[in-house]
Amino acid sequence: MKKLVLLSALVLGSLAASAQYMPGKPRKKYTFPKKDEESPYVLNVTKNTDEDAEVDACVTRVAYRPYSELLTEINELKRMNNWADTTYQRRFSQLPAGGQLVVTMYRRGAQNADPAYLSVVAKNKDGKEVMNLPELPAGQGRFWNRDLYMSKRSVPFVKVDAPQDISLTINDAKTKQNFEYIIKAE
């Protein structure tokens, strides 16, 4: 009888632990989009950086850098480092016209932190799709903290005609969850 009670407690304990992270469980949303601490151009719609997400080990963050900010950066680097004109021209030609998205994911296990599981879809206010990436460049995550692994990918963003809000959805095929953001594109 003792063994049966111990076995059932063990099984129930493991079920409770696995219930914390359930693939396909929809992310909670903020009532009003919350401004991101790291990127002033990004508003978080889904709660994906709170303590619950860290317990689940399923955090995805987005940062946006507009073209003007990237241009200012290479101009300052040219001034500080006394770059030759060819170095500056090479860097200048590599600037994405619409700015740059940096997608960072934190997952438990290096194989789970593969950005190839992520797909990115951006839509304007009218619902017209302006960007669709079926998957990000693949790769293993690197050790970050405790049992978390991090992967970071930079992606060129689309050029918009006028400053506007772009809704960005990142779908994780492994966890079957969507992470939603609003990008204040310039």
PDB file of C-alpha atoms in Angstrom:
ATOM      1  CA  MET A   1       0.000   0.000   0.000  1.00  0.00           C
ATOM      2  CA  LYS A   2       2.888   2.335   0.834  1.00  0.00           C
ATOM      3  CA  LYS A   3       4.431   1.710  -2.545  1.00  0.00           C
ATOM      4  CA  LEU A   4       1.164   2.463  -4.321  1.00  0.00           C
ATOM      5  CA  VAL A   5       0.751   5.766  -2.468  1.00  0.00           C
ATOM      6  CA  LEU A   6       4.380   6.696  -3.139  1.00  0.00           C
ATOM      7  CA  LEU A   7       4.060   5.780  -6.810  1.00  0.00           C
ATOM      8  CA  SER A   8       0.846   7.759  -7.258  1.00  0.00           C
ATOM      9  CA  ALA A   9       2.387  10.792  -5.492  1.00  0.00           C
ATOM     10  CA  LEU A  10       5.388  10.560  -7.805  1.00  0.00           C
ATOM     11  CA  VAL A  11       3.204  10.362 -10.928  1.00  0.00           C
ATOM     12  CA  LEU A  12       0.998  13.256  -9.797  1.00  0.00           C
ATOM     13  CA  GLY A  13       4.085  15.321  -8.971  1.00  0.00           C
ATOM     14  CA  SER A  14       5.551  14.774 -12.417  1.00  0.00           C
ATOM     15  CA  LEU A  15       2.214  15.647 -14.059  1.00  0.00           C
ATOM     16  CA  ALA A  16       2.015  18.859 -12.054  1.00  0.00           C
ATOM     17  CA  ALA A  17       5.567  19.782 -13.075  1.00  0.00           C
ATOM     18  CA  SER A  18       4.850  19.139 -16.738  1.00  0.00           C
ATOM     19  CA  ALA A  19       1.610  21.141 -16.555  1.00  0.00           C
ATOM     20  CA  GLN A  20       3.654  24.314 -16.002  1.00  0.00           C
ATOM     21  CA  TYR A  21       4.784  24.163 -19.601  1.00  0.00           C
ATOM     22  CA  MET A  22       2.125  22.995 -21.978  1.00  0.00           C
ATOM     23  CA  PRO A  23       2.785  23.349 -25.706  1.00  0.00           C
ATOM     24  CA  GLY A  24      -0.004  25.195 -27.418  1.00  0.00           C
ATOM     25  CA  LYS A  25      -1.147  26.979 -24.262  1.00  0.00           C
ATOM     26  CA  PRO A  26      -1.923  30.550 -25.417  1.00  0.00           C
ATOM     27  CA  ARG A  27       0.143  33.380 -23.954  1.00  0.00           C
ATOM     28  CA  LYS A  28      -1.541  35.868 -21.639  1.00  0.00           C
ATOM     29  CA  LYS A  29      -1.996  39.380 -23.029  1.00  0.00           C
ATOM     30  CA  TYR A  30      -1.645  42.780 -21.455  1.00  0.00           C
ATOM     31  CA  THR A  31      -4.789  44.903 -21.278  1.00  0.00           C
ATOM     32  CA  PHE A  32      -2.828  47.705 -22.963  1.00  0.00           C
ATOM     33  CA  PRO A  33       0.412  47.029 -24.867  1.00  0.00           C
ATOM     34  CA  LYS A  34       3.384  47.508 -22.552  1.00  0.00           C
ATOM     35  CA  LYS A  35       6.447  49.498 -23.615  1.00  0.00           C
ATOM     36  CA  ASP A  36       9.572  47.363 -23.790  1.00  0.00           C
ATOM     37  CA  GLU A  37      12.370  48.302 -21.377  1.00  0.00           C
ATOM     38  CA  GLU A  38      15.158  47.739 -23.890  1.00  0.00           C
ATOM     39  CA  SER A  39      13.710  48.992 -27.179  1.00  0.00           C
ATOM     40  CA  PRO A  40      11.679  52.230 -27.234  1.00  0.00           C
ATOM     41  CA  TYR A  41      10.128  51.304 -30.597  1.00  0.00           C
ATOM     42  CA  VAL A  42       8.560  48.028 -29.383  1.00  0.00           C
ATOM     43  CA  LEU A  43       5.342  47.436 -27.444  1.00  0.00           C
ATOM     44  CA  ASN A  44       4.710  43.982 -25.927  1.00  0.00           C
ATOM     45  CA  VAL A  45       1.186  42.687 -26.475  1.00  0.00           C
ATOM     46  CA  THR A  46       1.713  39.223 -24.967  1.00  0.00           C
ATOM     47  CA  LYS A  47       3.153  38.636 -21.517  1.00  0.00           C
ATOM     48  CA  ASN A  48       6.345  36.846 -22.428  1.00  0.00           C
ATOM     49  CA  THR A  49       8.975  38.370 -20.175  1.00  0.00           C
ATOM     50  CA  ASP A  50       7.269  37.989 -16.800  1.00  0.00           C
ATOM     51  CA  GLU A  51       8.088  35.479 -14.059  1.00  0.00           C
ATOM     52  CA  ASP A  52       5.632  32.877 -15.393  1.00  0.00           C
ATOM     53  CA  ALA A  53       7.447  32.815 -18.717  1.00  0.00           C
ATOM     54  CA  GLU A  54      10.803  32.462 -16.991  1.00  0.00           C
ATOM     55  CA  VAL A  55       9.444  29.477 -15.070  1.00  0.00           C
ATOM     56  CA  ASP A  56       8.328  27.979 -18.388  1.00  0.00           C
ATOM     57  CA  ALA A  57      11.743  28.831 -19.887  1.00  0.00           C
ATOM     58  CA  CYS A  58       9.987  30.196 -22.951  1.00  0.00           C
ATOM     59  CA  VAL A  59      10.853  33.866 -23.478  1.00  0.00           C
ATOM     60  CA  THR A  60      11.073  35.626 -26.836  1.00  0.00           C
ATOM     61  CA  ARG A  61      12.064  39.288 -27.129  1.00  0.00           C
ATOM     62  CA  VAL A  62      12.167  41.669 -30.079  1.00  0.00           C
ATOM     63  CA  ALA A  63      14.153  44.857 -30.529  1.00  0.00           C
ATOM     64  CA  TYR A  64      13.808  47.252 -33.463  1.00  0.00           C
ATOM     65  CA  ARG A  65      16.480  49.686 -34.656  1.00  0.00           C
ATOM     66  CA  PRO A  66      15.397  52.163 -37.337  1.00  0.00           C
ATOM     67  CA  TYR A  67      17.573  53.094 -40.319  1.00  0.00           C
ATOM     68  CA  SER A  68      18.371  56.545 -38.865  1.00  0.00           C
ATOM     69  CA  GLU A  69      19.773  54.990 -35.689  1.00  0.00           C
ATOM     70  CA  LEU A  70      21.895  52.506 -37.651  1.00  0.00           C
ATOM     71  CA  LEU A  71      23.222  55.314 -39.874  1.00  0.00           C
ATOM     72  CA  THR A  72      24.128  57.441 -36.843  1.00  0.00           C
ATOM     73  CA  GLU A  73      25.977  54.462 -35.371  1.00  0.00           C
ATOM     74  CA  ILE A  74      28.186  53.846 -38.410  1.00  0.00           C
ATOM     75  CA  ASN A  75      28.859  57.592 -38.772  1.00  0.00           C
ATOM     76  CA  GLU A  76      30.084  57.700 -35.162  1.00  0.00           C
ATOM     77  CA  LEU A  77      32.156  54.551 -35.664  1.00  0.00           C
ATOM     78  CA  LYS A  78      33.758  56.124 -38.735  1.00  0.00           C
ATOM     79  CA  ARG A  79      34.615  59.232 -36.756  1.00  0.00           C
ATOM     80  CA  MET A  80      35.980  57.317 -33.741  1.00  0.00           C
ATOM     81  CA  ASN A  81      37.945  54.682 -35.647  1.00  0.00           C
ATOM     82  CA  ASN A  82      39.163  56.796 -38.591  1.00  0.00           C
ATOM     83  CA  TRP A  83      37.763  54.318 -41.074  1.00  0.00           C
ATOM     84  CA  ALA A  84      38.878  54.401 -44.665  1.00  0.00           C
ATOM     85  CA  ASP A  85      36.229  55.384 -47.190  1.00  0.00           C
ATOM     86  CA  THR A  86      36.000  51.814 -48.477  1.00  0.00           C
ATOM     87  CA  THR A  87      35.214  50.459 -45.003  1.00  0.00           C
ATOM     88  CA  TYR A  88      32.527  53.095 -44.505  1.00  0.00           C
ATOM     89  CA  GLN A  89      31.026  52.477 -47.959  1.00  0.00           C
ATOM     90  CA  ARG A  90      30.936  48.720 -47.327  1.00  0.00           C
ATOM     91  CA  ARG A  91      29.142  49.217 -43.992  1.00  0.00           C
ATOM     92  CA  PHE A  92      26.831  51.851 -45.488  1.00  0.00           C
ATOM     93  CA  SER A  93      25.804  49.540 -48.348  1.00  0.00           C
ATOM     94  CA  GLN A  94      24.951  46.777 -45.837  1.00  0.00           C
ATOM     95  CA  LEU A  95      22.437  48.935 -43.928  1.00  0.00           C
ATOM     96  CA  PRO A  96      18.872  47.608 -44.283  1.00  0.00           C
ATOM     97  CA  ALA A  97      16.599  50.354 -45.652  1.00  0.00           C
ATOM     98  CA  GLY A  98      13.767  49.634 -43.200  1.00  0.00           C
ATOM     99  CA  GLY A  99      15.896  49.151 -40.126  1.00  0.00           C
ATOM    100  CA  GLN A 100      16.727  45.987 -38.267  1.00  0.00           C
ATOM    101  CA  LEU A 101      14.823  43.525 -36.073  1.00  0.00           C
ATOM    102  CA  VAL A 102      16.737  41.615 -33.417  1.00  0.00           C
ATOM    103  CA  VAL A 103      14.889  38.487 -32.237  1.00  0.00           C
ATOM    104  CA  THR A 104      16.186  36.915 -29.030  1.00  0.00           C
ATOM    105  CA  MET A 105      14.860  33.655 -27.644  1.00  0.00           C
ATOM    106  CA  TYR A 106      15.540  31.972 -24.308  1.00  0.00           C
ATOM    107  CA  ARG A 107      14.691  28.292 -23.963  1.00  0.00           C
ATOM    108  CA  ARG A 108      15.576  25.338 -21.774  1.00  0.00           C
ATOM    109  CA  GLY A 109      18.104  23.176 -23.625  1.00  0.00           C
ATOM    110  CA  ALA A 110      20.377  24.155 -26.515  1.00  0.00           C
ATOM    111  CA  GLN A 111      18.356  22.189 -29.080  1.00  0.00           C
ATOM    112  CA  ASN A 112      15.153  24.038 -28.065  1.00  0.00           C
ATOM    113  CA  ALA A 113      16.809  27.443 -28.597  1.00  0.00           C
ATOM    114  CA  ASP A 114      17.013  26.925 -32.354  1.00  0.00           C
ATOM    115  CA  PRO A 115      15.668  30.041 -34.159  1.00  0.00           C
ATOM    116  CA  ALA A 116      14.599  27.859 -37.083  1.00  0.00           C
ATOM    117  CA  TYR A 117      11.474  27.073 -35.013  1.00  0.00           C
ATOM    118  CA  LEU A 118      10.428  30.741 -35.214  1.00  0.00           C
ATOM    119  CA  SER A 119       8.446  32.315 -38.045  1.00  0.00           C
ATOM    120  CA  VAL A 120       7.870  36.074 -38.271  1.00  0.00           C
ATOM    121  CA  VAL A 121       4.848  37.810 -39.835  1.00  0.00           C
ATOM    122  CA  ALA A 122       4.415  41.602 -39.901  1.00  0.00           C
ATOM    123  CA  LYS A 123       1.171  43.339 -40.886  1.00  0.00           C
ATOM    124  CA  ASN A 124       0.227  46.994 -41.187  1.00  0.00           C
ATOM    125  CA  LYS A 125      -2.935  48.538 -39.695  1.00  0.00           C
ATOM    126  CA  ASP A 126      -5.008  47.499 -42.720  1.00  0.00           C
ATOM    127  CA  GLY A 127      -4.046  43.862 -42.153  1.00  0.00           C
ATOM    128  CA  LYS A 128      -1.860  43.733 -45.258  1.00  0.00           C
ATOM    129  CA  GLU A 129       1.147  41.476 -44.829  1.00  0.00           C
ATOM    130  CA  VAL A 130       4.361  43.489 -45.241  1.00  0.00           C
ATOM    131  CA  MET A 131       6.888  40.843 -44.147  1.00  0.00           C
ATOM    132  CA  ASN A 132       6.765  37.061 -43.880  1.00  0.00           C
ATOM    133  CA  LEU A 133       9.737  34.930 -42.826  1.00  0.00           C
ATOM    134  CA  PRO A 134       8.833  31.223 -42.632  1.00  0.00           C
ATOM    135  CA  GLU A 135      11.863  30.566 -40.409  1.00  0.00           C
ATOM    136  CA  LEU A 136      14.896  32.361 -39.060  1.00  0.00           C
ATOM    137  CA  PRO A 137      18.450  31.130 -39.774  1.00  0.00           C
ATOM    138  CA  ALA A 138      19.036  27.903 -37.847  1.00  0.00           C
ATOM    139  CA  GLY A 139      21.568  27.315 -35.112  1.00  0.00           C
ATOM    140  CA  GLN A 140      22.001  26.034 -31.572  1.00  0.00           C
ATOM    141  CA  GLY A 141      21.547  28.277 -28.576  1.00  0.00           C
ATOM    142  CA  ARG A 142      24.445  29.191 -26.334  1.00  0.00           C
ATOM    143  CA  PHE A 143      24.424  28.798 -22.557  1.00  0.00           C
ATOM    144  CA  TRP A 144      23.040  31.903 -20.907  1.00  0.00           C
ATOM    145  CA  ASN A 145      21.895  31.376 -17.326  1.00  0.00           C
ATOM    146  CA  ARG A 146      21.124  28.418 -15.058  1.00  0.00           C
ATOM    147  CA  ASP A 147      19.434  26.029 -17.473  1.00  0.00           C
ATOM    148  CA  LEU A 148      18.516  28.572 -20.153  1.00  0.00           C
ATOM    149  CA  TYR A 149      20.039  28.862 -23.603  1.00  0.00           C
ATOM    150  CA  MET A 150      19.868  31.972 -25.764  1.00  0.00           C
ATOM    151  CA  SER A 151      19.777  32.502 -29.517  1.00  0.00           C
ATOM    152  CA  LYS A 152      19.833  35.906 -31.168  1.00  0.00           C
ATOM    153  CA  ARG A 153      19.174  36.698 -34.836  1.00  0.00           C
ATOM    154  CA  SER A 154      19.222  40.022 -36.678  1.00  0.00           C
ATOM    155  CA  VAL A 155      16.796  40.362 -39.566  1.00  0.00           C
ATOM    156  CA  PRO A 156      16.411  43.285 -41.998  1.00  0.00           C
ATOM    157  CA  PHE A 157      13.022  44.933 -41.597  1.00  0.00           C
ATOM    158  CA  VAL A 158      10.850  46.221 -44.443  1.00  0.00           C
ATOM    159  CA  LYS A 159      10.897  49.879 -45.418  1.00  0.00           C
ATOM    160  CA  VAL A 160       7.651  51.708 -44.666  1.00  0.00           C
ATOM    161  CA  ASP A 161       6.474  54.838 -46.489  1.00  0.00           C
ATOM    162  CA  ALA A 162       5.567  56.818 -43.368  1.00  0.00           C
ATOM    163  CA  PRO A 163       5.992  56.199 -39.625  1.00  0.00           C
ATOM    164  CA  GLN A 164       3.328  53.696 -38.617  1.00  0.00           C
ATOM    165  CA  ASP A 165       2.520  50.890 -36.200  1.00  0.00           C
ATOM    166  CA  ILE A 166       3.249  47.413 -37.520  1.00  0.00           C
ATOM    167  CA  SER A 167       1.839  44.386 -35.721  1.00  0.00           C
ATOM    168  CA  LEU A 168       4.430  41.629 -35.494  1.00  0.00           C
ATOM    169  CA  THR A 169       3.633  38.015 -34.666  1.00  0.00           C
ATOM    170  CA  ILE A 170       6.304  35.446 -33.933  1.00  0.00           C
ATOM    171  CA  ASN A 171       5.116  31.849 -34.037  1.00  0.00           C
ATOM    172  CA  ASP A 172       7.166  29.188 -32.265  1.00  0.00           C
ATOM    173  CA  ALA A 173       6.569  25.844 -34.003  1.00  0.00           C
ATOM    174  CA  LYS A 174       8.078  23.847 -31.129  1.00  0.00           C
ATOM    175  CA  THR A 175       5.968  25.325 -28.315  1.00  0.00           C
ATOM    176  CA  LYS A 176       2.991  26.145 -30.599  1.00  0.00           C
ATOM    177  CA  GLN A 177       2.728  29.646 -29.130  1.00  0.00           C
ATOM    178  CA  ASN A 178       2.443  33.127 -30.635  1.00  0.00           C
ATOM    179  CA  PHE A 179       4.316  36.165 -29.353  1.00  0.00           C
ATOM    180  CA  GLU A 180       2.756  39.454 -30.422  1.00  0.00           C
ATOM    181  CA  TYR A 181       4.340  42.908 -30.619  1.00  0.00           C
ATOM    182  CA  ILE A 182       3.640  46.345 -32.036  1.00  0.00           C
ATOM    183  CA  ILE A 183       6.607  47.944 -33.805  1.00  0.00           C
ATOM    184  CA  LYS A 184       6.680  51.742 -34.183  1.00  0.00           C
ATOM    185  CA  ALA A 185       8.368  51.640 -37.585  1.00  0.00           C
ATOM    186  CA  GLU A 186       9.972  54.746 -39.066  1.00  0.00           C
TER     187      GLU A 186
END
